[in-house]
């Protein structure tokens, strides 16, 4: 990457007139949405919009999978650039490839990648499958939690939180957003599935759901709670004990 902003801008304007041949160069284009020069960012927006038309979906999806997990942490990206990136991942052909990666990749920040698409209702129909079949426990846990809560949740950047105004001390605080799911969820089936998952991370989600909804005291839930109390992981077992002790 050139240190010269004019050259970076010229390269992006060239990319806006030609198909982008591989995921690496597509990633470079998307990363320039966070460039420190406003003119370069604007050129990156034009190039990215052109790529959505002229570049294969598999190339777009592979590049997006590198960028999406971290783009909310970028410091220079603006609303126009964010809107461009969100529009790219919402292209149906691109979304299909990304969701396939989320389900089948054994390495990489796939749970964060799923979280970066949480505001898209188009992913909802895939959540039951991800909660059951995703290769990574973190992905199964995320999908399961959304299903059991009936809403998708995601971190949407940061806001300034004052520690002490007198000394101008502040810290960054994560902003969380959510939306209701657009599909009907079989809550009890999902809970049973989570309680029997091979990963303790997912089984903890089942325990949390029992505690959060302990007003739904039914024999089936007591049975699941007793199953959790026999778990080899104390962090799972204690959730089963808590539900049985504090159920309403």
CSV table of C-alpha atoms in Angstrom, one decimal:
chain,number,residue,atom,x,y,z
A,1,UNK,CA,0.0,0.0,0.0
A,2,UNK,CA,1.4,3.4,-1.0
A,3,UNK,CA,2.0,6.1,1.6
A,4,UNK,CA,0.8,8.6,-1.1
A,5,UNK,CA,-2.9,9.2,-0.8
A,6,UNK,CA,-3.1,10.3,-4.5
A,7,UNK,CA,-1.8,6.9,-5.5
A,8,UNK,CA,-4.2,5.1,-3.2
A,9,UNK,CA,-7.1,7.1,-4.6
A,10,UNK,CA,-5.9,6.4,-8.2
A,11,UNK,CA,-5.7,2.7,-7.6
A,12,UNK,CA,-9.2,2.6,-6.2
A,13,UNK,CA,-10.5,4.6,-9.1
A,14,UNK,CA,-8.9,2.0,-11.4
A,15,UNK,CA,-10.5,-0.8,-9.3
A,16,UNK,CA,-13.9,0.9,-9.8
A,17,UNK,CA,-13.6,0.3,-13.6
A,18,UNK,CA,-12.5,-3.4,-13.5
A,19,UNK,CA,-13.6,-6.6,-11.8
A,20,UNK,CA,-11.5,-7.3,-8.7
A,21,UNK,CA,-9.7,-10.6,-9.4
A,22,UNK,CA,-9.1,-12.1,-5.9
A,23,UNK,CA,-10.2,-11.9,-2.3
A,24,UNK,CA,-6.9,-10.3,-1.2
A,25,UNK,CA,-7.4,-7.3,-3.4
A,26,UNK,CA,-11.0,-7.1,-2.5
A,27,UNK,CA,-10.0,-7.0,1.2
A,28,UNK,CA,-7.6,-4.2,0.4
A,29,UNK,CA,-10.4,-2.2,-1.2
A,30,UNK,CA,-12.7,-2.8,1.8
A,31,UNK,CA,-10.0,-1.8,4.3
A,32,UNK,CA,-9.6,1.5,2.5
A,33,UNK,CA,-13.1,2.4,3.8
A,34,UNK,CA,-11.2,3.2,6.9
A,35,UNK,CA,-8.4,5.2,5.2
A,36,UNK,CA,-7.2,8.4,7.0
A,37,UNK,CA,-7.8,10.5,3.8
A,38,UNK,CA,-11.5,11.3,3.1
A,39,UNK,CA,-11.0,11.4,-0.7
A,40,UNK,CA,-9.5,7.8,-0.5
A,41,UNK,CA,-12.5,6.7,1.6
A,42,UNK,CA,-14.9,8.1,-1.0
A,43,UNK,CA,-13.0,6.3,-3.8
A,44,UNK,CA,-13.2,3.1,-1.8
A,45,UNK,CA,-17.0,3.5,-1.6
A,46,UNK,CA,-17.2,3.8,-5.4
A,47,UNK,CA,-14.9,0.8,-5.9
A,48,UNK,CA,-16.8,-1.4,-3.4
A,49,UNK,CA,-20.2,-0.6,-5.0
A,50,UNK,CA,-18.8,-1.5,-8.4
A,51,UNK,CA,-17.4,-4.7,-7.0
A,52,UNK,CA,-20.9,-5.7,-5.9
A,53,UNK,CA,-21.9,-5.8,-9.5
A,54,UNK,CA,-18.7,-7.0,-11.3
A,55,UNK,CA,-17.0,-9.3,-8.7
A,56,UNK,CA,-17.9,-13.0,-8.0
A,57,UNK,CA,-19.9,-13.5,-4.8
A,58,UNK,CA,-17.3,-16.0,-3.5
A,59,UNK,CA,-14.6,-13.3,-3.8
A,60,UNK,CA,-16.8,-10.7,-2.1
A,61,UNK,CA,-17.7,-13.1,0.7
A,62,UNK,CA,-14.2,-14.2,1.5
A,63,UNK,CA,-13.0,-10.6,1.7
A,64,UNK,CA,-16.0,-9.6,3.8
A,65,UNK,CA,-15.3,-12.4,6.2
A,66,UNK,CA,-12.0,-10.7,7.1
A,67,UNK,CA,-13.4,-7.2,7.4
A,68,UNK,CA,-16.9,-7.6,9.0
A,69,UNK,CA,-15.8,-9.0,12.4
A,70,UNK,CA,-13.8,-5.8,13.2
A,71,UNK,CA,-15.2,-3.0,11.2
A,72,UNK,CA,-17.2,-1.5,14.1
A,73,UNK,CA,-13.9,-0.9,15.9
A,74,UNK,CA,-12.5,1.2,13.1
A,75,UNK,CA,-12.0,4.8,14.1
A,76,UNK,CA,-12.2,6.7,10.8
A,77,UNK,CA,-15.0,4.9,9.0
A,78,UNK,CA,-18.1,7.1,8.5
A,79,UNK,CA,-21.8,6.4,8.1
A,80,UNK,CA,-21.6,6.4,4.3
A,81,UNK,CA,-18.8,3.8,4.4
A,82,UNK,CA,-20.6,1.7,7.0
A,83,UNK,CA,-23.8,1.7,4.8
A,84,UNK,CA,-21.7,0.5,1.8
A,85,UNK,CA,-20.2,-2.3,3.8
A,86,UNK,CA,-23.6,-3.4,5.1
A,87,UNK,CA,-25.1,-3.3,1.7
A,88,UNK,CA,-22.4,-5.6,0.3
A,89,UNK,CA,-22.9,-8.3,2.9
A,90,UNK,CA,-26.7,-8.1,2.3
A,91,UNK,CA,-26.4,-9.2,-1.3
A,92,UNK,CA,-28.2,-12.6,-1.3
A,93,UNK,CA,-25.4,-14.5,-3.2
A,94,UNK,CA,-22.7,-13.0,-0.8
A,95,UNK,CA,-24.8,-13.7,2.3
A,96,UNK,CA,-25.2,-17.4,1.3
A,97,UNK,CA,-21.5,-17.9,1.1
A,98,UNK,CA,-20.8,-16.0,4.3
A,99,UNK,CA,-23.3,-18.1,6.2
A,100,UNK,CA,-21.8,-21.3,4.8
A,101,UNK,CA,-18.4,-20.1,6.2
A,102,UNK,CA,-20.0,-19.4,9.6
A,103,UNK,CA,-21.4,-22.9,9.7
A,104,UNK,CA,-18.4,-24.9,8.5
A,105,UNK,CA,-15.2,-23.1,9.3
A,106,UNK,CA,-13.3,-24.7,12.2
A,107,UNK,CA,-11.1,-21.7,12.8
A,108,UNK,CA,-11.4,-17.9,12.8
A,109,UNK,CA,-13.8,-15.4,14.4
A,110,UNK,CA,-16.9,-17.0,13.0
A,111,UNK,CA,-19.1,-16.0,16.0
A,112,UNK,CA,-18.0,-12.3,15.6
A,113,UNK,CA,-18.7,-12.7,11.8
A,114,UNK,CA,-22.2,-13.9,12.7
A,115,UNK,CA,-22.6,-11.0,15.1
A,116,UNK,CA,-21.7,-8.6,12.4
A,117,UNK,CA,-24.8,-9.7,10.5
A,118,UNK,CA,-27.2,-9.8,13.4
A,119,UNK,CA,-29.2,-6.8,12.2
A,120,UNK,CA,-30.1,-8.7,8.9
A,121,UNK,CA,-33.5,-10.5,9.2
A,122,UNK,CA,-32.4,-12.6,6.2
A,123,UNK,CA,-30.2,-14.7,8.5
A,124,UNK,CA,-33.0,-15.7,10.9
A,125,UNK,CA,-34.1,-18.8,9.0
A,126,UNK,CA,-30.5,-20.2,9.3
A,127,UNK,CA,-30.3,-19.8,13.0
A,128,UNK,CA,-31.8,-23.1,14.0
A,129,UNK,CA,-29.4,-24.9,11.7
A,130,UNK,CA,-26.4,-22.9,13.1
A,131,UNK,CA,-27.4,-23.7,16.6
A,132,UNK,CA,-27.4,-27.4,15.8
A,133,UNK,CA,-24.7,-27.9,13.2
A,134,UNK,CA,-22.1,-25.1,13.3
A,135,UNK,CA,-18.6,-26.4,13.6
A,136,UNK,CA,-17.6,-23.9,16.3
A,137,UNK,CA,-19.2,-23.9,19.7
A,138,UNK,CA,-19.1,-20.1,19.9
A,139,UNK,CA,-21.3,-20.0,16.8
A,140,UNK,CA,-23.7,-22.6,18.2
A,141,UNK,CA,-23.8,-20.6,21.5
A,142,UNK,CA,-24.6,-17.3,19.8
A,143,UNK,CA,-27.3,-18.8,17.6
A,144,UNK,CA,-28.8,-20.6,20.5
A,145,UNK,CA,-28.9,-17.6,22.7
A,146,UNK,CA,-30.7,-15.5,20.1
A,147,UNK,CA,-33.3,-18.2,19.5
A,148,UNK,CA,-34.0,-18.7,23.2
A,149,UNK,CA,-34.2,-14.9,23.8
A,150,UNK,CA,-36.2,-14.4,20.6
A,151,UNK,CA,-34.0,-11.5,19.5
A,152,UNK,CA,-30.7,-11.0,17.8
A,153,UNK,CA,-28.1,-8.8,19.6
A,154,UNK,CA,-25.0,-7.1,18.4
A,155,UNK,CA,-22.4,-4.5,19.5
A,156,UNK,CA,-22.9,-1.3,17.5
A,157,UNK,CA,-19.8,0.7,18.1
A,158,UNK,CA,-18.9,2.7,21.2
A,159,UNK,CA,-20.0,5.8,23.1
A,160,UNK,CA,-18.3,8.1,25.5
A,161,UNK,CA,-18.9,7.4,29.2
A,162,UNK,CA,-17.7,9.9,31.8
A,163,UNK,CA,-15.7,8.7,34.7
A,164,UNK,CA,-15.1,12.1,36.3
A,165,UNK,CA,-16.1,15.3,34.4
A,166,UNK,CA,-14.0,17.5,36.7
A,167,UNK,CA,-10.8,15.9,35.4
A,168,UNK,CA,-12.1,15.3,31.9
A,169,UNK,CA,-11.8,11.5,32.4
A,170,UNK,CA,-13.9,9.3,30.2
A,171,UNK,CA,-13.9,5.8,28.8
A,172,UNK,CA,-15.3,4.1,25.8
A,173,UNK,CA,-18.4,2.0,26.4
A,174,UNK,CA,-19.8,-0.6,24.0
A,175,UNK,CA,-23.3,0.2,22.6
A,176,UNK,CA,-25.5,-2.9,22.2
A,177,UNK,CA,-28.5,-3.1,19.9
A,178,UNK,CA,-31.1,-5.8,19.3
A,179,UNK,CA,-34.1,-6.7,17.1
A,180,UNK,CA,-36.8,-9.3,17.4
A,181,UNK,CA,-36.4,-12.5,15.3
A,182,UNK,CA,-38.7,-12.9,12.3
A,183,UNK,CA,-39.2,-16.7,12.7
A,184,UNK,CA,-41.2,-18.8,15.1
A,185,UNK,CA,-38.9,-20.6,17.6
A,186,UNK,CA,-39.6,-23.9,19.3
A,187,UNK,CA,-38.3,-22.7,22.6
A,188,UNK,CA,-38.5,-26.1,24.5
A,189,UNK,CA,-36.9,-28.0,21.6
A,190,UNK,CA,-34.1,-25.5,21.4
A,191,UNK,CA,-33.5,-25.6,25.1
A,192,UNK,CA,-33.3,-29.4,25.1
A,193,UNK,CA,-30.9,-29.3,22.2
A,194,UNK,CA,-28.7,-26.8,24.0
A,195,UNK,CA,-28.7,-28.7,27.3
A,196,UNK,CA,-27.4,-31.8,25.4
A,197,UNK,CA,-24.8,-30.0,23.3
A,198,UNK,CA,-21.2,-31.4,23.4
A,199,UNK,CA,-19.8,-28.0,24.4
A,200,UNK,CA,-20.2,-26.6,28.0
A,201,UNK,CA,-20.3,-23.1,26.4
A,202,UNK,CA,-23.7,-24.0,24.8
A,203,UNK,CA,-24.9,-25.9,27.8
A,204,UNK,CA,-24.3,-22.7,29.9
A,205,UNK,CA,-26.6,-20.9,27.5
A,206,UNK,CA,-29.3,-23.5,28.3
A,207,UNK,CA,-28.8,-22.8,32.0
A,208,UNK,CA,-29.0,-19.1,31.5
A,209,UNK,CA,-32.2,-19.5,29.6
A,210,UNK,CA,-33.7,-21.5,32.5
A,211,UNK,CA,-32.8,-18.9,35.0
A,212,UNK,CA,-34.0,-16.0,32.8
A,213,UNK,CA,-37.4,-17.7,32.2
A,214,UNK,CA,-37.8,-19.4,35.6
A,215,UNK,CA,-41.4,-18.2,35.7
A,216,UNK,CA,-42.1,-20.9,33.1
A,217,UNK,CA,-41.9,-23.6,35.8
A,218,UNK,CA,-43.0,-26.9,34.1
A,219,UNK,CA,-42.0,-30.5,34.7
A,220,UNK,CA,-40.0,-30.5,31.4
A,221,UNK,CA,-37.9,-27.6,32.6
A,222,UNK,CA,-37.2,-29.2,35.9
A,223,UNK,CA,-36.0,-32.3,34.1
A,224,UNK,CA,-33.6,-30.3,32.0
A,225,UNK,CA,-32.4,-28.5,35.1
A,226,UNK,CA,-31.7,-31.8,36.8
A,227,UNK,CA,-29.8,-32.9,33.7
A,228,UNK,CA,-27.6,-29.8,34.1
A,229,UNK,CA,-26.9,-30.5,37.8
A,230,UNK,CA,-25.2,-33.7,36.7
A,231,UNK,CA,-22.9,-31.8,34.4
A,232,UNK,CA,-19.1,-32.3,34.8
A,233,UNK,CA,-18.5,-28.5,34.4
A,234,UNK,CA,-19.4,-26.6,37.7
A,235,UNK,CA,-20.4,-23.5,35.7
A,236,UNK,CA,-23.1,-25.6,34.0
A,237,UNK,CA,-24.2,-27.6,37.1
A,238,UNK,CA,-24.6,-24.5,39.3
A,239,UNK,CA,-27.1,-23.0,36.8
A,240,UNK,CA,-29.2,-26.1,37.1
A,241,UNK,CA,-29.1,-26.0,40.9
A,242,UNK,CA,-29.9,-22.3,40.9
A,243,UNK,CA,-33.0,-22.9,38.8
A,244,UNK,CA,-34.3,-25.7,41.0
A,245,UNK,CA,-33.8,-23.6,44.1
A,246,UNK,CA,-35.2,-20.3,42.8
A,247,UNK,CA,-37.9,-21.4,40.3
A,248,UNK,CA,-41.2,-19.5,40.7
